[in-house]
PDB file of C-alpha atoms in Angstrom:
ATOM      1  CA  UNK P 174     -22.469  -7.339 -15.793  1.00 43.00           C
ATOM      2  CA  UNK P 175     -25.538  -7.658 -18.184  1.00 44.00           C
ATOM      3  CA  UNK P 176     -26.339  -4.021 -19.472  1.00 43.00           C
ATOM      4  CA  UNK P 177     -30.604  -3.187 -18.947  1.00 45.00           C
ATOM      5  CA  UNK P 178     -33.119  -1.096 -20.577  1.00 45.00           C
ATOM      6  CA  UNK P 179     -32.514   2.509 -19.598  1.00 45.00           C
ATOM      7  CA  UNK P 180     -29.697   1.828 -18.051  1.00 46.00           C
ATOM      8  CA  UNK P 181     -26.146   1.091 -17.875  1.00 48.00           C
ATOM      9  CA  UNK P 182     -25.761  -1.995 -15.052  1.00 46.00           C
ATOM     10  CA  UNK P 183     -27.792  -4.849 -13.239  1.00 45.00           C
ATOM     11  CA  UNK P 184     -28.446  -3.598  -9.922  1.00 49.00           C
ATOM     12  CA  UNK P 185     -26.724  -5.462  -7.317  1.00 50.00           C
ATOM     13  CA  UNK P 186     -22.532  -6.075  -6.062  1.00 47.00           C
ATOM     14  CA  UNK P 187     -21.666  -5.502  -9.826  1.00 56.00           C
ATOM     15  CA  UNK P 188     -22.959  -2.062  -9.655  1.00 53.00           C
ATOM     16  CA  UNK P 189     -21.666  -0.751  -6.042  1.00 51.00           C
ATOM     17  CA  UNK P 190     -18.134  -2.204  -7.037  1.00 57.00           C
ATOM     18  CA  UNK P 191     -18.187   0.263  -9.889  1.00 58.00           C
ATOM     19  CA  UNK P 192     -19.634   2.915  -7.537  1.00 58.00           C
ATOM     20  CA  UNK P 193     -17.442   2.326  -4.944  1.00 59.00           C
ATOM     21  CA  UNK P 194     -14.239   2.326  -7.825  1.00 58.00           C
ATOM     22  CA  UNK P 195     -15.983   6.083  -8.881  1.00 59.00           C
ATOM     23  CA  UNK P 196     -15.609   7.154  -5.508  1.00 58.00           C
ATOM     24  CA  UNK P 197     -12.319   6.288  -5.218  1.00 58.00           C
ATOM     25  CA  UNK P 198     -11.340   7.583  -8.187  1.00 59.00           C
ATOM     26  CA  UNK P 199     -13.013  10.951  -7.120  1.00 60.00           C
ATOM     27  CA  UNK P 200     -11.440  11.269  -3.802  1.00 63.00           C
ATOM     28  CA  UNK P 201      -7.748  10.488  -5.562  1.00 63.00           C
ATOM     29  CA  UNK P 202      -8.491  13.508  -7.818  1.00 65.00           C
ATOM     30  CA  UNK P 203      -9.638  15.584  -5.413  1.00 69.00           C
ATOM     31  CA  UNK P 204      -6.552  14.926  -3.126  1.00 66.00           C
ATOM     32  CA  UNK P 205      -4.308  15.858  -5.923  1.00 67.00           C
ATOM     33  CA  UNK P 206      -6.245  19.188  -7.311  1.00 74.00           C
ATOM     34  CA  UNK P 207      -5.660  19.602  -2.959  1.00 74.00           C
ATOM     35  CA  UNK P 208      -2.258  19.164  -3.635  1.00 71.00           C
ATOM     36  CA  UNK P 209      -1.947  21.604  -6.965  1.00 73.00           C
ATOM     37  CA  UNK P 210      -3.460  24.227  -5.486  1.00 77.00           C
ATOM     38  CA  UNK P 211      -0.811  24.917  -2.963  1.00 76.00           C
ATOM     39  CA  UNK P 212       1.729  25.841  -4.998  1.00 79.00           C
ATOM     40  CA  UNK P 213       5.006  24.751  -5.397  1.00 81.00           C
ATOM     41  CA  UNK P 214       7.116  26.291  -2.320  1.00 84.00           C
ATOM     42  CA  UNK P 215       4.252  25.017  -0.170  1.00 80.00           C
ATOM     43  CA  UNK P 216       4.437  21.496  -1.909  1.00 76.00           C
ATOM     44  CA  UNK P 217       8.099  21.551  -1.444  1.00 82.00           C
ATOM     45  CA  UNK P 218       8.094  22.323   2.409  1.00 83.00           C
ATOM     46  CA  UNK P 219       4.645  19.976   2.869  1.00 77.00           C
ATOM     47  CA  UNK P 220       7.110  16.881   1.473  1.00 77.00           C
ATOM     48  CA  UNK P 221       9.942  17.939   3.677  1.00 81.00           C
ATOM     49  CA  UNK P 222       7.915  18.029   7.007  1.00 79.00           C
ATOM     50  CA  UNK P 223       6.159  14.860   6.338  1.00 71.00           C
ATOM     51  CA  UNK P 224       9.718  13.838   5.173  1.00 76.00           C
ATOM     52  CA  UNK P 225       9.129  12.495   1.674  1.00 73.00           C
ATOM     53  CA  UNK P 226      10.178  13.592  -1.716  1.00 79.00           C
ATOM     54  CA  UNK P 227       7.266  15.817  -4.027  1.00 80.00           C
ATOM     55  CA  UNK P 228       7.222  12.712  -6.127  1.00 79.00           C
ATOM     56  CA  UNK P 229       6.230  10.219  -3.139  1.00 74.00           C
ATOM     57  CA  UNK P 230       4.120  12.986  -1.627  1.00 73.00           C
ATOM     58  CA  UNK P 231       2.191  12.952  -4.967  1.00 71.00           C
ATOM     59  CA  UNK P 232       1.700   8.871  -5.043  1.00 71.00           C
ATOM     60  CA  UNK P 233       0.891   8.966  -1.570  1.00 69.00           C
ATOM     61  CA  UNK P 234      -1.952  10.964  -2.021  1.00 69.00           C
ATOM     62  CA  UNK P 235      -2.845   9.378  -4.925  1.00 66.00           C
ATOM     63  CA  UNK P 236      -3.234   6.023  -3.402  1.00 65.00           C
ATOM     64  CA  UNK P 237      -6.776   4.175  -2.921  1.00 63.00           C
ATOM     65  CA  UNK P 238      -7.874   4.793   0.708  1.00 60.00           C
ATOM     66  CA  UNK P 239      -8.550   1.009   1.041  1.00 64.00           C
ATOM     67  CA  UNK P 240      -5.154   0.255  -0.187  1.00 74.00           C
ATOM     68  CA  UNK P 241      -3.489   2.225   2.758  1.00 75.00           C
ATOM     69  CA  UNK P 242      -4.713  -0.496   4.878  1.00 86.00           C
ATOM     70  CA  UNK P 243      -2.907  -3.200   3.162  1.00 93.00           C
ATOM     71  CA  UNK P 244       0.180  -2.289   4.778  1.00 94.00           C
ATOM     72  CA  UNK P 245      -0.742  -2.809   8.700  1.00 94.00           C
ATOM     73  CA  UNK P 246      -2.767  -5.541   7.147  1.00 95.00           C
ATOM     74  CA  UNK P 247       0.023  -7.571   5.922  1.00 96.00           C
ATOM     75  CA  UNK P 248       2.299  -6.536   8.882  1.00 96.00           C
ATOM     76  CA  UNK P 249      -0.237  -7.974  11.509  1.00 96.00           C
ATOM     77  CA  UNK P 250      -0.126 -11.407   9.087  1.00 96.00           C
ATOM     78  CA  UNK P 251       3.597 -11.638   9.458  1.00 95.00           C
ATOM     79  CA  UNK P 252       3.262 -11.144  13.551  1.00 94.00           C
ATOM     80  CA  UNK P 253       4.177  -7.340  13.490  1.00 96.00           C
ATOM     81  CA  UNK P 254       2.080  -4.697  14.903  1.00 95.00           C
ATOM     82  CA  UNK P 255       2.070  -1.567  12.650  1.00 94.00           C
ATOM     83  CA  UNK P 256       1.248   0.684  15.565  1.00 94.00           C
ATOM     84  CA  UNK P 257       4.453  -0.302  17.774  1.00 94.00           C
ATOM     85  CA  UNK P 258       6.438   0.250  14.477  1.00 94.00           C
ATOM     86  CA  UNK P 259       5.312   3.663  13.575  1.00 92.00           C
ATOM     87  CA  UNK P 260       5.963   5.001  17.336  1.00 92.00           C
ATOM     88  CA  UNK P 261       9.603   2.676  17.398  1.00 94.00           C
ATOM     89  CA  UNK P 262      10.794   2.950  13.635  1.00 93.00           C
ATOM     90  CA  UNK P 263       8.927   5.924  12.281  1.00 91.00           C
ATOM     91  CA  UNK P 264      11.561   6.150   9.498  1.00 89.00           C
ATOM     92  CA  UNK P 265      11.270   2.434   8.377  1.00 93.00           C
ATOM     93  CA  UNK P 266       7.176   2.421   8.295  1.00 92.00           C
ATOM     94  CA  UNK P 267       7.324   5.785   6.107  1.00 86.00           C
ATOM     95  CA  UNK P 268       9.658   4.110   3.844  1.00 88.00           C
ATOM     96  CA  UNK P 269       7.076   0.901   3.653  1.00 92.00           C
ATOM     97  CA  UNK P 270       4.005   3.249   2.875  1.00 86.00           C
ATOM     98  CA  UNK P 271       6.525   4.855   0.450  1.00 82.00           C
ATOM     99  CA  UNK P 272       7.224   1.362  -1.314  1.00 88.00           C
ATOM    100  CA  UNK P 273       3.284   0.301  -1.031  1.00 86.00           C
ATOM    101  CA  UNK P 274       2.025   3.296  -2.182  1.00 80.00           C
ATOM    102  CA  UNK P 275       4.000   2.535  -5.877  1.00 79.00           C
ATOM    103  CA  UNK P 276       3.113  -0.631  -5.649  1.00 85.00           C
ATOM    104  CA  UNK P 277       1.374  -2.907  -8.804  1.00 86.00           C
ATOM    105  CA  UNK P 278       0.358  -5.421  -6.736  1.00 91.00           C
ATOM    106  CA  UNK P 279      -2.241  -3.951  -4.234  1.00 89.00           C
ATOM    107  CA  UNK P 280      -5.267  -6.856  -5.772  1.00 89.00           C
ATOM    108  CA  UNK P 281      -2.838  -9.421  -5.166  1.00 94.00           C
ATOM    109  CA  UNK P 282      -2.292  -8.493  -2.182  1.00 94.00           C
ATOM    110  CA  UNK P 283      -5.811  -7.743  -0.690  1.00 92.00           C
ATOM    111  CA  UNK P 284      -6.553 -11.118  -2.342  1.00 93.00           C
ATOM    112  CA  UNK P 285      -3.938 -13.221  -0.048  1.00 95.00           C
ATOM    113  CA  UNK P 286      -4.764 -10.767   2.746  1.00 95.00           C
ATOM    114  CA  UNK P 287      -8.833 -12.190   2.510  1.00 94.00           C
ATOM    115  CA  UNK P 288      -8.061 -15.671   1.848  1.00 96.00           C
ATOM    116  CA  UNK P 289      -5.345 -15.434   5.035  1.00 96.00           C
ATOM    117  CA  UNK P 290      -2.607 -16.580   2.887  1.00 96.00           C
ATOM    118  CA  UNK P 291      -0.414 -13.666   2.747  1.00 96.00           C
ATOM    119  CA  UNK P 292       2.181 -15.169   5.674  1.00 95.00           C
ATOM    120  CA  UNK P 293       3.007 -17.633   3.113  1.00 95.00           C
ATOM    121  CA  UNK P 294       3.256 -15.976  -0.056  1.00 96.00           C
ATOM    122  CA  UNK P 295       4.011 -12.269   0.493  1.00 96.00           C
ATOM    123  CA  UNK P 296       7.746 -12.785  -0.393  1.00 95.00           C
ATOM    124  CA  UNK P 297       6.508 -13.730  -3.837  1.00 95.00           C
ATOM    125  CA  UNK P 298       5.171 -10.530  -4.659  1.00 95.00           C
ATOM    126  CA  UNK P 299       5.638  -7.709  -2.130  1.00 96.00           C
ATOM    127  CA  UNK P 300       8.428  -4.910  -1.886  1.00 95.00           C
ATOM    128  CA  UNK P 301       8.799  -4.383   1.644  1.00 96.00           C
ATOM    129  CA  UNK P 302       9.106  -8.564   1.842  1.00 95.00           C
ATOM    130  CA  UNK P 303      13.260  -7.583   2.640  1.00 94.00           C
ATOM    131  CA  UNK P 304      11.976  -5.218   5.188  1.00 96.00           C
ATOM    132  CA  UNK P 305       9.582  -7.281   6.999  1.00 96.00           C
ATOM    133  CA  UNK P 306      11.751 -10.201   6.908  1.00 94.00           C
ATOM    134  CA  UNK P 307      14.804  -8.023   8.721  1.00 94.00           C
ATOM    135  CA  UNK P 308      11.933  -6.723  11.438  1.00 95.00           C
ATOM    136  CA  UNK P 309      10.926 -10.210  11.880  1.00 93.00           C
ATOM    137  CA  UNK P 310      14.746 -11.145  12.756  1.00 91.00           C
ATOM    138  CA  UNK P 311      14.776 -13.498   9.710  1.00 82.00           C
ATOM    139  CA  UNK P 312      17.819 -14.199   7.841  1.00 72.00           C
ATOM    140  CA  UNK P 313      18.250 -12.981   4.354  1.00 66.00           C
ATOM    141  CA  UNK P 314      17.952 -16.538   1.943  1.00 62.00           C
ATOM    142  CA  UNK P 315      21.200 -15.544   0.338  1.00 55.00           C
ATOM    143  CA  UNK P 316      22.771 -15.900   3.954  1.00 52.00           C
ATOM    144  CA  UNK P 317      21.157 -18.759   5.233  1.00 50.00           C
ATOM    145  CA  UNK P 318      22.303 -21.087   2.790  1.00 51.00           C
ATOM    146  CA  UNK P 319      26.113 -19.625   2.787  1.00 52.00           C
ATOM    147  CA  UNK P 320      28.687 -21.666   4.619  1.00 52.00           C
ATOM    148  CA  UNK P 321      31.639 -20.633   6.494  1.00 53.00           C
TER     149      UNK P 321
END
């Protein structure tokens, strides 16, 4: 991004991305000043009805609104319909959305999920890849090459 004359960027995807980032940004703050202003006993009962710890409460709020659609994303890639999930296991997708929203890898994944490569490679880099591996009915590597 070339810097211009009065101003800071060249107009054009350059400039949105940043704008788009700011806006982000803004709306993570602004969910966690939310979150603040409740006080603590409120806090405390908001994580236990949604069924979460403060601490997860806190990063799930915190999380890019983009990158809450990795996970039913990725699960659709593997052959697993998020919706179905959430209305059968409940408990295991909250503890997925737990696990994504900590997660380091969200450009990596995004990345695979655009190219349509994430099928092949999301056991490389993905903490729920245990999870939807068992909900796919595959065997655990460790297992599959044990004999009897």
């Amino acid at each position: 991004m070339k810097p211009q004359a009065g101003g800071c960027c060249a107009p054009g995807e350059d400039s949105m991305h940043f704008l788009e980032r700011a806006q982000h940004w803004w709306q993570r703050q602004s969910g966690l000043r939310q979150l603040d202003a409740v006080g603590r006993d409120a806090l405390r009962g908001l994580a236990r009805d949604v069924g979460v710890n403060e601490a997860d409460l806190y990063n799930l709020v915190s999380r890019n609104a983009s990158d809450a659609g990795l996970l039913p994303r990725l699960l659709a890639s593997t052959e697993l319909d998020a919706d179905r999930l959430s209305r059968q296991q409940p408990v295991v997708m909250r503890d997925m959305a737990i696990v994504c929203a900590g997660c380091t890898m969200t450009q990596r994944c995004r990345r695979e999920l655009d190219r349509g490569q994430a099928f092949a490679n999301y056991r490389q880099y993905c903490g729920n890849a245990h999870t939807i591996g068992a909900l796919r009915g595959e065997r655990p590597r460790w297992e599959a090459h044990r004999t009897i």
